[in-house]
mmCIF file of C-alpha atoms in Angstrom:
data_model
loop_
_atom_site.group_PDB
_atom_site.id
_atom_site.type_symbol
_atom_site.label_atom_id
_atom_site.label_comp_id
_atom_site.label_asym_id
_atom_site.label_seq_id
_atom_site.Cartn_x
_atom_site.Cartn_y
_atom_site.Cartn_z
ATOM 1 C CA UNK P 1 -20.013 18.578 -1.373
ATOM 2 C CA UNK P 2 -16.781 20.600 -2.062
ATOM 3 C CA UNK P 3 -14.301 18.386 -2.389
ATOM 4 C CA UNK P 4 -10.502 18.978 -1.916
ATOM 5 C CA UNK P 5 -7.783 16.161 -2.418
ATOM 6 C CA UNK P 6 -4.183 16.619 -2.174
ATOM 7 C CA UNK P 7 -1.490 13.655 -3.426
ATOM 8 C CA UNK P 8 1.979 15.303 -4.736
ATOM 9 C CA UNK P 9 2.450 12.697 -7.318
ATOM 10 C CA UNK P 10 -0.856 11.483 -9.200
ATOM 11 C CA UNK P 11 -0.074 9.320 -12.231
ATOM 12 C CA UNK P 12 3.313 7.629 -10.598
ATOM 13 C CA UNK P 13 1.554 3.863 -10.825
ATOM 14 C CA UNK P 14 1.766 2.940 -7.283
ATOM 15 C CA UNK P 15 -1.206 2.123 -4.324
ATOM 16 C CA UNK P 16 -1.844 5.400 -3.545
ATOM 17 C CA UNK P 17 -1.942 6.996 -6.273
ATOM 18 C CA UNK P 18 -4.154 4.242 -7.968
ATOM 19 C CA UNK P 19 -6.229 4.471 -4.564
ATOM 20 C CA UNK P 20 -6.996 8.522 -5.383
ATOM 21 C CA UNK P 21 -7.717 7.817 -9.541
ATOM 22 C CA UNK P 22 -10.118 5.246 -8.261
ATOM 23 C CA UNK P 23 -11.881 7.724 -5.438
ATOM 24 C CA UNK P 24 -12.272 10.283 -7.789
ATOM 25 C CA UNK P 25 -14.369 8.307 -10.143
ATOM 26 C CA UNK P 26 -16.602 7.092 -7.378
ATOM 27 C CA UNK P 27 -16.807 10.852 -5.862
ATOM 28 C CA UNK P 28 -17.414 12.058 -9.313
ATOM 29 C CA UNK P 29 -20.358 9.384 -9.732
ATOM 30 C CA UNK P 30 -21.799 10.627 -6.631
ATOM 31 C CA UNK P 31 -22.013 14.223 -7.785
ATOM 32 C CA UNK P 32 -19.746 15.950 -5.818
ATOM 33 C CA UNK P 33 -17.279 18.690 -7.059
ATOM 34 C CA UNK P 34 -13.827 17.715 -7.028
ATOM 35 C CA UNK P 35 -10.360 19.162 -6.603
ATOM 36 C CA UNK P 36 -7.051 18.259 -6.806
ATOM 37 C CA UNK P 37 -3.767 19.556 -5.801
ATOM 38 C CA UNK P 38 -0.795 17.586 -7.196
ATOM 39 C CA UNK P 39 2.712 18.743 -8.182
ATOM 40 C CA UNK P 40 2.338 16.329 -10.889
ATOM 41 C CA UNK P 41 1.873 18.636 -14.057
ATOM 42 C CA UNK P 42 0.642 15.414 -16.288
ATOM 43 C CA UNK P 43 -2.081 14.964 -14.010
ATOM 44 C CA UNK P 44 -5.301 15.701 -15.660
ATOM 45 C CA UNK P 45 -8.402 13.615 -14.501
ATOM 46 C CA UNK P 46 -11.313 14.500 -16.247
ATOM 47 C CA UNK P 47 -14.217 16.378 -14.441
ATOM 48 C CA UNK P 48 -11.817 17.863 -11.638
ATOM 49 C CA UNK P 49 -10.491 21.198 -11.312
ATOM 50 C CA UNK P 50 -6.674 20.658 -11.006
ATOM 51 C CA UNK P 51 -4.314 22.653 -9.416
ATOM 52 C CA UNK P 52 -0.493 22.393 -10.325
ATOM 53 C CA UNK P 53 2.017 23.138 -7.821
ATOM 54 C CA UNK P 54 5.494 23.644 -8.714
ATOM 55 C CA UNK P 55 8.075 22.664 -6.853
ATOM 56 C CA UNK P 56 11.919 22.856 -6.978
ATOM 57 C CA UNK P 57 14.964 21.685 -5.308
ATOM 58 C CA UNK P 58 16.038 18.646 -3.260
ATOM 59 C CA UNK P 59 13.178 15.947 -1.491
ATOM 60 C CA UNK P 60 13.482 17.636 1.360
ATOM 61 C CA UNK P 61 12.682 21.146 0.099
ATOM 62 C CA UNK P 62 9.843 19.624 -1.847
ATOM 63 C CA UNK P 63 8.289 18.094 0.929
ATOM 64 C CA UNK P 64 7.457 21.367 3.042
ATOM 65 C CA UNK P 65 7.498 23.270 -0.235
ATOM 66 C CA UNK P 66 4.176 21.412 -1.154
ATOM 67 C CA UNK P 67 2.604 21.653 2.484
ATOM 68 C CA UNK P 68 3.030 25.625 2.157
ATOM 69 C CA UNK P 69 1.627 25.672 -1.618
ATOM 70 C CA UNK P 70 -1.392 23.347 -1.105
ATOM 71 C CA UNK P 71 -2.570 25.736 1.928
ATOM 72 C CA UNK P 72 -2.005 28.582 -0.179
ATOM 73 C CA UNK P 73 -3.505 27.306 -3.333
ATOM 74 C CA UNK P 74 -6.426 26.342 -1.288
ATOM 75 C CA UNK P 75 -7.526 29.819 -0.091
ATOM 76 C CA UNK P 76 -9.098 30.275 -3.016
ATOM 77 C CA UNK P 77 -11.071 27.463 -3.228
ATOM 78 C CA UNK P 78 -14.444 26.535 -2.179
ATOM 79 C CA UNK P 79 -13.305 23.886 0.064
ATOM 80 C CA UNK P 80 -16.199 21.686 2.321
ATOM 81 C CA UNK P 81 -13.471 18.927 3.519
ATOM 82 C CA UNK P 82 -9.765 18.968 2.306
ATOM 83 C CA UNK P 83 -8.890 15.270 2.378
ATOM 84 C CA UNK P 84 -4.807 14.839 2.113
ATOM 85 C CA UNK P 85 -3.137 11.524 0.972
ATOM 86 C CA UNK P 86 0.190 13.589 1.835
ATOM 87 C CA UNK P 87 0.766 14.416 5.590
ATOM 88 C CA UNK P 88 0.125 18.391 5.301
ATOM 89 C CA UNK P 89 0.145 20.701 8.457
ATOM 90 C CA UNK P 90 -3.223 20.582 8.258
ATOM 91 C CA UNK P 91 -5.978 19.177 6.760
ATOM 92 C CA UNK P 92 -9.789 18.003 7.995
ATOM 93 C CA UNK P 93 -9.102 14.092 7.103
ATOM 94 C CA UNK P 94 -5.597 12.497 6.291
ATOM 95 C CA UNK P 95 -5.817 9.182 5.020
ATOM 96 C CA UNK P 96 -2.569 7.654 6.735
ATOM 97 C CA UNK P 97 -1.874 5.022 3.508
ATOM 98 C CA UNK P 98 1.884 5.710 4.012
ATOM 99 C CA UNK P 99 1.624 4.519 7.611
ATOM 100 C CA UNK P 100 4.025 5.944 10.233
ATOM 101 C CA UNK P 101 7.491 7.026 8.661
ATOM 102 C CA UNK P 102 9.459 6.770 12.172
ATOM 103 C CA UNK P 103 8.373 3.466 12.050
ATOM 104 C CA UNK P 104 9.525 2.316 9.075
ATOM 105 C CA UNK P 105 12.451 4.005 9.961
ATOM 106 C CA UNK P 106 12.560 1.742 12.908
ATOM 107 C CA UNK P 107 12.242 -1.367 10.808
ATOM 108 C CA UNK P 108 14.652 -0.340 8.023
ATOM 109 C CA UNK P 109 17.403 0.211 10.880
ATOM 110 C CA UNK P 110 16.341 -3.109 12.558
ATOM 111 C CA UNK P 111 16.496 -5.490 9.393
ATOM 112 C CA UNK P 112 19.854 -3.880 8.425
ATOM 113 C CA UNK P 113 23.422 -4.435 8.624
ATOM 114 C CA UNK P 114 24.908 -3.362 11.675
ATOM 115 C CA UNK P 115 27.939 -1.664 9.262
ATOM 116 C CA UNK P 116 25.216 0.773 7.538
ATOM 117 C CA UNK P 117 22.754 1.031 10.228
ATOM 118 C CA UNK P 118 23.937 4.583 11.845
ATOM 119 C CA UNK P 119 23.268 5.562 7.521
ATOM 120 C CA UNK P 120 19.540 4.796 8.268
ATOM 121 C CA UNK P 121 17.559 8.387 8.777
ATOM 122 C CA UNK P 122 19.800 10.452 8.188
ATOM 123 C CA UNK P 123 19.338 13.352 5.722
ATOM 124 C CA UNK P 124 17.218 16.383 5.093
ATOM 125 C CA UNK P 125 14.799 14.559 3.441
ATOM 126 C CA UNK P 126 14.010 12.006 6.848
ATOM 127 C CA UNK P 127 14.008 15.384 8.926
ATOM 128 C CA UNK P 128 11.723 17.347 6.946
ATOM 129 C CA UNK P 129 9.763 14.107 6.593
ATOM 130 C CA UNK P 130 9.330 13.551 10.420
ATOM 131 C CA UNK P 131 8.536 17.085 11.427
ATOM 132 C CA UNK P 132 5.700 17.226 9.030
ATOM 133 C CA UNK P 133 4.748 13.921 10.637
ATOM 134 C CA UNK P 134 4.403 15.322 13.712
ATOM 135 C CA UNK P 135 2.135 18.453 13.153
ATOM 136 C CA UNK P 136 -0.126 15.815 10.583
ATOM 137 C CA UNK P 137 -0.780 13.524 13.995
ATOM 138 C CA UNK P 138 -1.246 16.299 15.748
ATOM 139 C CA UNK P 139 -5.281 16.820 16.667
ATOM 140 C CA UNK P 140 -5.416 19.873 16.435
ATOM 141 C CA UNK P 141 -4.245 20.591 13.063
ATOM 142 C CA UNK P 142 -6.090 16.933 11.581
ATOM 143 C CA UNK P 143 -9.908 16.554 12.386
ATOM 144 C CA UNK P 144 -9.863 12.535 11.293
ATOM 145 C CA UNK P 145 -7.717 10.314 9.982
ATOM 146 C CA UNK P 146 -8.145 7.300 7.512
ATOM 147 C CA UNK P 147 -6.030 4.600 8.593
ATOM 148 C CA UNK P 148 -6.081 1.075 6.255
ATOM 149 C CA UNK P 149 -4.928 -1.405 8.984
ATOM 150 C CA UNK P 150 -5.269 -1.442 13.167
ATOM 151 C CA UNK P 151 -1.283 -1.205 12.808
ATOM 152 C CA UNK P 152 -0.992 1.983 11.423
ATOM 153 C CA UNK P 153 -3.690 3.266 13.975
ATOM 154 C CA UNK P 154 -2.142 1.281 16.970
ATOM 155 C CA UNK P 155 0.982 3.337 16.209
ATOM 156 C CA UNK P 156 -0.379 6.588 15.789
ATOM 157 C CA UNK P 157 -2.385 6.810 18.755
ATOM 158 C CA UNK P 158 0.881 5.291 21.125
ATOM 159 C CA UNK P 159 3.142 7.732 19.216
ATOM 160 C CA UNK P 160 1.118 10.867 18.759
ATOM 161 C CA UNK P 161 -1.635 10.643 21.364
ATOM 162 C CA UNK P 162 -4.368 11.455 18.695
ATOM 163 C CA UNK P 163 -7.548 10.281 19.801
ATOM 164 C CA UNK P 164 -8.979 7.029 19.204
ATOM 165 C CA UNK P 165 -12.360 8.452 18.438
ATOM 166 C CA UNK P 166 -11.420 10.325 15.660
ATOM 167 C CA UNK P 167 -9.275 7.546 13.968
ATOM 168 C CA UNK P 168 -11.117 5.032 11.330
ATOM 169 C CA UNK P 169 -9.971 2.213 9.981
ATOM 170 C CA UNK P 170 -11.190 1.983 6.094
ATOM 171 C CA UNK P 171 -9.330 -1.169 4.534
ATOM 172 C CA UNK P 172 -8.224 -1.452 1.008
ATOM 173 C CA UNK P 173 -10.986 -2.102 -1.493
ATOM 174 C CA UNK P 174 -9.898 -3.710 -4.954
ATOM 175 C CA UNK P 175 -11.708 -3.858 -8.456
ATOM 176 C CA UNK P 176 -13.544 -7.920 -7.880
ATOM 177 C CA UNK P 177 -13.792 -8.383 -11.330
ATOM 178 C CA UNK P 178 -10.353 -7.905 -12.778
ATOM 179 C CA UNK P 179 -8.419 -10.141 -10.019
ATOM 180 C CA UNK P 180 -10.716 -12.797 -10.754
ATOM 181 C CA UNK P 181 -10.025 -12.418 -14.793
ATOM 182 C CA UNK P 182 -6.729 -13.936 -14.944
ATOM 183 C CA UNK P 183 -6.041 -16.424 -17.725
ATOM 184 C CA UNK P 184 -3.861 -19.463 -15.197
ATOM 185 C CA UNK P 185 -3.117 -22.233 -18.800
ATOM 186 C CA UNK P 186 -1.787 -19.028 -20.906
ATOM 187 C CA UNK P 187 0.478 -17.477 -18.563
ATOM 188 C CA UNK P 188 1.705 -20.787 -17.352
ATOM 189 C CA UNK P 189 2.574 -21.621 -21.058
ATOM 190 C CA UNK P 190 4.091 -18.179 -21.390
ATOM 191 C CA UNK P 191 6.544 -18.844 -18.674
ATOM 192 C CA UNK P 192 7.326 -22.264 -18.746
ATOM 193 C CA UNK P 193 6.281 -23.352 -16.145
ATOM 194 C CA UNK P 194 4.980 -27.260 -16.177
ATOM 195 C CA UNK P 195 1.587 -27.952 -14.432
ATOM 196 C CA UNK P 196 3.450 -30.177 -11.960
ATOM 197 C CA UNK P 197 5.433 -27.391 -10.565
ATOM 198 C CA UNK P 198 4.041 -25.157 -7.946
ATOM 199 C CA UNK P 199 4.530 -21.394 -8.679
ATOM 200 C CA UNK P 200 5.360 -18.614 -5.865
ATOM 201 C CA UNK P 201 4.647 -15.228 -6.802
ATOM 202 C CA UNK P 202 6.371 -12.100 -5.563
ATOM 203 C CA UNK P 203 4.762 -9.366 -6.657
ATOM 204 C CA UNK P 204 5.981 -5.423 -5.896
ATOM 205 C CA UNK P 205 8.743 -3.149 -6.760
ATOM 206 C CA UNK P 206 10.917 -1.576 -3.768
ATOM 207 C CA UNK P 207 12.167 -5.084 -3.066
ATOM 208 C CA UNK P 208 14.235 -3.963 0.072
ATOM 209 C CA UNK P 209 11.624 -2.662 1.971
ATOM 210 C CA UNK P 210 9.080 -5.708 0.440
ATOM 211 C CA UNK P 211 11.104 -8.358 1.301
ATOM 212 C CA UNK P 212 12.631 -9.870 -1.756
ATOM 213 C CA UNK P 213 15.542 -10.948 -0.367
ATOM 214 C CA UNK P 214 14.095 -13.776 2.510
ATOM 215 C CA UNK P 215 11.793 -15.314 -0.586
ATOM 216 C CA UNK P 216 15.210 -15.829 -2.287
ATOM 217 C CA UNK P 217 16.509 -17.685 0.904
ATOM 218 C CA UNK P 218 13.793 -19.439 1.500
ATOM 219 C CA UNK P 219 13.286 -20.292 -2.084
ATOM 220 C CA UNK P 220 16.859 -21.693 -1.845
ATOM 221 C CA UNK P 221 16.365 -23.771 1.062
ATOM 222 C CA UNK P 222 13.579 -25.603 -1.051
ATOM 223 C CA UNK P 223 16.493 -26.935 -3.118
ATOM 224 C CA UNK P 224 15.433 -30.082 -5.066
ATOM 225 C CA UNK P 225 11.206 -29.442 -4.995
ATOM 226 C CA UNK P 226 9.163 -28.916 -7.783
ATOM 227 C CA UNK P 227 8.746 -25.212 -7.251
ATOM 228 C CA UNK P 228 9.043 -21.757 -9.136
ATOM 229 C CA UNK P 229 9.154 -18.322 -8.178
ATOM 230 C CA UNK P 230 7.713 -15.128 -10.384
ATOM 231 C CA UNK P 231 8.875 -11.459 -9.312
ATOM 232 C CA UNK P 232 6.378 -9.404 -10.798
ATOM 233 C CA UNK P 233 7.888 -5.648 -10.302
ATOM 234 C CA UNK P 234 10.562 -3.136 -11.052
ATOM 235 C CA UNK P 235 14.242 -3.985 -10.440
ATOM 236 C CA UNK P 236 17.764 -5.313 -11.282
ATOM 237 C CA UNK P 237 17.878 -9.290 -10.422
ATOM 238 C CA UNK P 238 20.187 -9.088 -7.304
ATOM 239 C CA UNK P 239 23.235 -11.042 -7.412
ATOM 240 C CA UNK P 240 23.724 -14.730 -7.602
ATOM 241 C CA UNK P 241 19.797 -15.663 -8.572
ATOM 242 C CA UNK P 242 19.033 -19.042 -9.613
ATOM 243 C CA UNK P 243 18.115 -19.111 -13.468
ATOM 244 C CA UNK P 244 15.031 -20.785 -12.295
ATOM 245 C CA UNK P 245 13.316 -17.398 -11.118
ATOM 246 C CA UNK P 246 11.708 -15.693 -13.710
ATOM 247 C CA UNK P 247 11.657 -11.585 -13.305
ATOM 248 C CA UNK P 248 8.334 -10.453 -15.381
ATOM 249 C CA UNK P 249 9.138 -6.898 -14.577
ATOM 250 C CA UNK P 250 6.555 -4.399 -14.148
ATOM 251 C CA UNK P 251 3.092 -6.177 -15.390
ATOM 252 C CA UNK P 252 0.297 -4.512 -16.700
ATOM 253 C CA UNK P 253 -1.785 -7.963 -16.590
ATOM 254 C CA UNK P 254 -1.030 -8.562 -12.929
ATOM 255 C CA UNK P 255 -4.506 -10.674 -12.719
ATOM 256 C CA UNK P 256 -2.761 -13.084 -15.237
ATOM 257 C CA UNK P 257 -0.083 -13.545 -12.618
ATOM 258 C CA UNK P 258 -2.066 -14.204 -9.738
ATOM 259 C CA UNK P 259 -4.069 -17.041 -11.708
ATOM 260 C CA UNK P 260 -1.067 -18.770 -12.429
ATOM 261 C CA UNK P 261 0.615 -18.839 -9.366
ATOM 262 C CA UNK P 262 -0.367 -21.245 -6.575
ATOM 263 C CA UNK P 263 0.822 -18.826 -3.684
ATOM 264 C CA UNK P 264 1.531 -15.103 -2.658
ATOM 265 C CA UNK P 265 4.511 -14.855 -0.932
ATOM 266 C CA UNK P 266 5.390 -11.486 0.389
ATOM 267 C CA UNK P 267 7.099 -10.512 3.863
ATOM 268 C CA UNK P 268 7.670 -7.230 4.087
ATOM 269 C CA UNK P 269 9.899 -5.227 6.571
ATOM 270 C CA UNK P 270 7.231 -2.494 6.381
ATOM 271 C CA UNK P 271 3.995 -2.012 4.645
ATOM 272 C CA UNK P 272 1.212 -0.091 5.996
ATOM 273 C CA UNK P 273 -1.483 -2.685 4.257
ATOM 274 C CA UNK P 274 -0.166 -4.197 0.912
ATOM 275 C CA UNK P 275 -3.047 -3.597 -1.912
ATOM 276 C CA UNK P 276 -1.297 -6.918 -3.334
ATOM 277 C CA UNK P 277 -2.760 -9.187 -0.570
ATOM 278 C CA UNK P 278 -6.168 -7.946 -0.989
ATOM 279 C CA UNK P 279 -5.584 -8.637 -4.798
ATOM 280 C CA UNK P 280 -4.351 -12.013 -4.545
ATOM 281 C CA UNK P 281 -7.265 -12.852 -2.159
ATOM 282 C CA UNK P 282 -9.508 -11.219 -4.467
ATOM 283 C CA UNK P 283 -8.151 -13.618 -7.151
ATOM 284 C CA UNK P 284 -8.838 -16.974 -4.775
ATOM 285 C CA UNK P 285 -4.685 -17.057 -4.159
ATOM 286 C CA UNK P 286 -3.431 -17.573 -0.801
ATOM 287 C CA UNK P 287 -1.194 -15.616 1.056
ATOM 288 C CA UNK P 288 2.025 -16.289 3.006
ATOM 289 C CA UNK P 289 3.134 -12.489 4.426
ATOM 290 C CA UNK P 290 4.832 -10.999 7.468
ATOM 291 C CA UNK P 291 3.548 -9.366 10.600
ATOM 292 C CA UNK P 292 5.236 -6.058 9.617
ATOM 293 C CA UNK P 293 2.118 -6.229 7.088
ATOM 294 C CA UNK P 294 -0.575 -4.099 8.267
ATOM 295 C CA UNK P 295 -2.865 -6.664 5.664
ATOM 296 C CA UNK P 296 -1.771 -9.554 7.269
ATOM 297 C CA UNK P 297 -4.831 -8.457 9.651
ATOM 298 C CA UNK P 298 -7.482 -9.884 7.155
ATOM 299 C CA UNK P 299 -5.177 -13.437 6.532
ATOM 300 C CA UNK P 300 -6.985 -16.073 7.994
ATOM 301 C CA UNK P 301 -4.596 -18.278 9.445
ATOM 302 C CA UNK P 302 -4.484 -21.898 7.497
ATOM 303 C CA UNK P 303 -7.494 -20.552 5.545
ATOM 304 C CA UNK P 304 -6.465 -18.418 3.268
ATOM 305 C CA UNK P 305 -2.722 -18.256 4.191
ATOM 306 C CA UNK P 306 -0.181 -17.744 6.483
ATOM 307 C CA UNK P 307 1.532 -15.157 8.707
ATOM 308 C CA UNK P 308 5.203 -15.005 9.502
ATOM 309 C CA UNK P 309 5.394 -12.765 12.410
ATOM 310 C CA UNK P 310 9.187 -12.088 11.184
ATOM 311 C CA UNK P 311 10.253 -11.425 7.896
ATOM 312 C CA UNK P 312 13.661 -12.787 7.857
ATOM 313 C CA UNK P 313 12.500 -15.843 9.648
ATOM 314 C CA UNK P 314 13.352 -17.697 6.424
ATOM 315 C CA UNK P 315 12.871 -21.046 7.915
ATOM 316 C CA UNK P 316 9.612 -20.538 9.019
ATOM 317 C CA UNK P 317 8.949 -18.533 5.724
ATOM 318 C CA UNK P 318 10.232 -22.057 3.905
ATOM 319 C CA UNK P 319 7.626 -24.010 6.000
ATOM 320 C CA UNK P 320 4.531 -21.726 5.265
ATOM 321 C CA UNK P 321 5.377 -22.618 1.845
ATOM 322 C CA UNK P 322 6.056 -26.541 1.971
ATOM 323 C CA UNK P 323 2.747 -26.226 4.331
ATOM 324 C CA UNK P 324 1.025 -25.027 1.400
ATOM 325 C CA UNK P 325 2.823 -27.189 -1.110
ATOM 326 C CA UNK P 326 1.431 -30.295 0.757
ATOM 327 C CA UNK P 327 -2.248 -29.217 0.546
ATOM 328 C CA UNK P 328 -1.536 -29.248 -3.083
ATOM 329 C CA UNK P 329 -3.605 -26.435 -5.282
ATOM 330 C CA UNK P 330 -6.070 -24.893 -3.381
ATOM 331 C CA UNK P 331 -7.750 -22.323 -5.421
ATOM 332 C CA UNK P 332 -10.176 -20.323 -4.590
ATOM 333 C CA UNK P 333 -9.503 -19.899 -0.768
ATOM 334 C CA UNK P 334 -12.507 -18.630 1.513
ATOM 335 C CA UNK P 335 -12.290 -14.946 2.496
ATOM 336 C CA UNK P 336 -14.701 -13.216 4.929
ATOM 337 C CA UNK P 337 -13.553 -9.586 4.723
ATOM 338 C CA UNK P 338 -15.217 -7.254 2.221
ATOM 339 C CA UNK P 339 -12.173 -6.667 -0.349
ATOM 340 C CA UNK P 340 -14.569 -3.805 -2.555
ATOM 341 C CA UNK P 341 -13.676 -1.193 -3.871
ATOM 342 C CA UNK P 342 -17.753 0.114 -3.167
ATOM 343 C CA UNK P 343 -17.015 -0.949 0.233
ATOM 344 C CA UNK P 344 -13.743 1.289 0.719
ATOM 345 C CA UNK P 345 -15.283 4.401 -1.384
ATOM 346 C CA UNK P 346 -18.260 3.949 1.123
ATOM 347 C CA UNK P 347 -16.611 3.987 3.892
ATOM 348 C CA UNK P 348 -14.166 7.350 3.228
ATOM 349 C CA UNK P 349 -17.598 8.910 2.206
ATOM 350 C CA UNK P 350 -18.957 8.240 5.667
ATOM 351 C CA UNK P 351 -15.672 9.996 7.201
ATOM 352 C CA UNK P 352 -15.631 13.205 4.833
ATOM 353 C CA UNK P 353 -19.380 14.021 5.386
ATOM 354 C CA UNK P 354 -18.382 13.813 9.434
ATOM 355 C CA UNK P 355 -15.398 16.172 8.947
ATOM 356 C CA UNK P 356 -17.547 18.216 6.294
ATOM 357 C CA UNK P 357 -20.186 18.817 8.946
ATOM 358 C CA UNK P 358 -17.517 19.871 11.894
ATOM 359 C CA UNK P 359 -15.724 21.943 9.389
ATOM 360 C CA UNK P 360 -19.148 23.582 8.527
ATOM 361 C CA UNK P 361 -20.358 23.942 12.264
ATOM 362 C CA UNK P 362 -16.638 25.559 13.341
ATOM 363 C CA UNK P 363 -17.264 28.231 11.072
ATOM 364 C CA UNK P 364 -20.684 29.090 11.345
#
C-alpha cells in the first residue's frame, strides 16, 4: 500500500512526532511504500520519499499555508490512503493526537486568571487554527479518524457531529523494553535523593498547560514529609521554588527517571492522552493525573494510581499523594491495558487498509 503521511514538524522531540518516526519503521517493516510531507527540511527518514514544504510568515499563515501545499504536493503522488497527524481540509484518516483545539481553548480560559482571560484565543493564529478544525471534523472532507482516548472522540462527535462509526479509538503504544530499563540506585545517587525519601516525578515541558504549577502547591502543603519532587522537562524554575525540587531539564534517559521515582504526578489542564502515563505504567510507576487527561482512561483507580477529576484541586492532589506515600513503595503496579507499541501500529494498520479500500472503491 501507498502510503501518504503528513506532520508539519518531524524531528521537533515531542509525542507526535515520536508517534510518526515510530509508525514509519513499523510501516516500513511491513513493506509498504511510504511518504512524507513535512515542512521540516531536516527531516530525512530513511526508506521514505520526503517531500519538503516551505513555508513563510506568521503561525497563522503557516497553518493554512501547509494545508494548501500538502494537497498540492500530493497530486503527484501515488497516494492509496493519505493519513494526516495535522488537521488538513482533507484527508482519508486524521489521527486526532492534538485532541480538540476549542477545547483546550476552553480549559486554558477556565484555569486562568480572570485579569488575562478575555487574552485567551485571540489572534490569527487561534482563528486560522479553528477554521481548519472545522472542515478536518467535517465527514465529508475526513473518511476516519484516529482518536487516542474516548475524550477526544466524546468531543468530536458532540462538537462536530462526525459519525461514531467512523471514529476509532487506537491508544498510545510505548517501546516495553526501554521503560522497564531504568537504573532506580544510580539515578537516586545522582540526585541525592536518600532511600528514605519518597520521590514525585513531573515529567513534560509546556508546564502551563501540564500542570506544573498545582504539583508545586501541593508539594508545599506536604511541608515537613520525607518527600522530593523531579521536573523532568524544558523550562525556567518559576518563582519562589523550594531548593528541594530538583529541575533535570530535558532527559534523554527518561526510563532512569521513572525507576527512581516512587510516583507520577501529572494533572494537566489539557492533554489529549499523555504518552508519559503510558510510560510510567510501562515502567511499573503509578500514576496520580487529572480528568482533563484523556489517559487517565486506562488508570485503574487505587491500582495503579489515582485520578483527580480537577487539576487545581490541590488538596485532593496532596491526598492522592500521602495516599500513596502510606502504601509505601509499590513497584511494579498491575496494568491490564495493552501499552505496545505492536498493539498501536496494529491497530492504525487496521484503520488505513479500511480507508484504503473506500478510497479505492470511490474511484473505481
Amino acid at each position: 500500500m501507498n502510503i501518504a503521511l503528513a506532520r508539519r514538524e518531524f524531528g521537533a522531540g515531542g509525542g507526535a512526532e515520536l508517534y510518526l518516526q515510530r509508525l514509519i519503521s513499523a510501516l516500513l517493516k511491513e513493506g509498504h511504500a511510504v511518504s512524507l510531507v513535512t515542512a521540516d527540511a531536516k527531516a530525512r527518514p530513511e526508506g521514505v520519499d520526503v517531500r519538503h514544504v516551505a513555508l513563510s510568515g506568521n503561525r497563522s499563515a503557516q497553518v493554512l499555508q501547509f494545508d494548501r501545499e500538502t494537497n498540492r504536493t500530493l497530486r503527484s503522488l501515488p497516494v492509496d490512503c493519505l493519513f494526516s497527524l495535522e488537521r488538513l481540509s482533507r484527508q482519508d484518516v486524521l489521527r486526532a493526537g492534538d485532541g480538540v483545539h476549542a477545547a483546550w481553548l476552553e480549559q486554558r480560559r477556565r484555569f486562568t486568571s480572570s485579569w488575562r482571560r478575555w487574552l485567551v484565543g485571540r489572534g490569527g493564529f487561534h482563528k486560522a487554527m479553528l477554521d481548519l478544525e472545522k472542515r478536518a471534523y467535517d465527514s465529508r472532507r475526513t473518511r476516519r479518524l484516529i482518536v487516542n482516548s474516548e475524550m477526544v472522540g466524546r468531543d468530536i462527535r458532540e462538537r462536530f457531529g462526525f459519525p461514531a462509526e467512523r471514529i476509532h479509538l487506537v491508544r498510545n503504544g510505548v517501546e516495553l523494553e526501554r521503560w522497564r530499563s531504568g537504573d532506580r540506585k544510580r539515578t537516586r545517587v545522582r540526585w541525592g535523593i536518600g532511600e528514605e525519601e519518597f520521590l514525585l516525578l513531573f515529567a513534560g515541558s509546556g508546564w502551563e498547560r501540564k500542570g506544573l504549577r498545582f504539583v508545586l502547591k501541593a508539594l508545599a502543603s506536604l511541608e515537613g514529609e520525607k518527600v522530593r519532587l523531579v521536573v523532568a522537562g524544558k523550562g525556567k524554575p518559576p518563582w519562589g521554588t523550594p531548593p528541594s525540587v530538583i529541575f533535570a531539564g530535558p532527559m534523554k534517559d527518561l526510563e532512569n527517571a521513572y525507576a527512581a521515582a516512587d510516583l507520577l504526578v501529572f494533572p494537566p489542564i489539557y492533554e489529549p492522552s499523555a504518552n508519559v502515563v503510558f510510560e510510567a505504567l510501562a515502567a511499573g510507576l503509578p500514576v496520580v493525573t487529572s480528568g482533563c487527561n484523556g489517559a487517565a482512561e486506562v488508570v485503574e483507580e487505587g491500582i495503579n494510581g489515582t485520578v483527580v477529576e480537577d487539576p487545581s484541586d490541590v488538596a485532593r492532589l496532596a491526598m492522592a499523594v500521602r495516599e500513596w506515600m502510606g502504601r509505601g513503595i509499590v513497584r511494579p503496579v498491575p496494568v491490564k491495558a495493552d501499552l505496545s507499541l505492536e498493539r498501536n501500529v496494529r491497530e492504525t494498520l487496521e484503520v488505513l487498509t479500511l480507508a484504503a479500500g473506500e478510497r479505492a472503491e470511490e474511484q473505481s
